[in-house]
Amino acid sequence: KESKVIFASADRSIKQEVFKFGAIEFLDKPFSQKKLVNAVNKCLDIEEL
């Protein structure tokens, strides 16, 4: 089973690079609880497909 990765960083210059390595979502720090929940839901939705 494949793991889903949500990447969080204050360094926005790496945003495009993390997707090359399979990240599902990138969160800019600081991020809200709502953004984190949305990212987790996105990962769960992908898994259901």
Coordinates of C-alpha atoms in Angstrom, one line a residue:
K1 CA 0.0 0.0 0.0
E2 CA 1.3 3.4 -1.0
S3 CA 1.7 6.2 1.6
K4 CA 0.3 9.7 0.8
V5 CA 2.5 12.6 1.6
I6 CA 1.4 16.1 2.7
F7 CA 4.4 18.4 2.8
A8 CA 4.5 21.5 5.0
S9 CA 7.3 24.2 4.9
A10 CA 7.8 27.9 5.2
D11 CA 10.2 27.7 2.3
R12 CA 8.0 28.2 -0.8
S13 CA 10.9 27.8 -3.2
I14 CA 10.7 24.0 -2.8
K15 CA 7.0 23.8 -3.6
Q16 CA 7.3 22.5 -7.1
E17 CA 10.1 20.1 -6.2
V18 CA 8.1 18.2 -3.6
F19 CA 5.5 17.3 -6.2
K20 CA 8.2 15.6 -8.3
F21 CA 8.8 13.3 -5.3
G22 CA 5.1 12.3 -5.0
A23 CA 3.7 14.8 -2.5
I24 CA -0.1 15.0 -2.7
E25 CA -0.3 18.5 -1.1
F26 CA 1.9 21.3 -0.1
L27 CA 1.0 23.5 2.9
D28 CA 2.7 26.9 3.4
K29 CA 3.6 27.4 7.1
P30 CA 1.9 28.6 9.1
F31 CA -1.2 26.9 7.9
S32 CA -4.7 26.7 9.4
Q33 CA -6.4 23.7 10.8
K34 CA -8.9 23.9 8.0
K35 CA -6.2 23.7 5.3
L36 CA -4.7 20.6 7.0
V37 CA -8.1 18.9 7.2
N38 CA -8.7 19.7 3.6
A39 CA -5.3 18.2 2.6
V40 CA -6.0 15.0 4.6
N41 CA -9.4 14.7 3.0
K42 CA -7.8 15.1 -0.4
C43 CA -5.5 12.2 0.4
L44 CA -8.4 10.1 1.6
D45 CA -10.4 10.9 -1.5
I46 CA -7.5 9.8 -3.7
E47 CA -7.2 6.5 -1.8
E48 CA -10.9 5.7 -2.4
L49 CA -10.5 6.0 -6.2

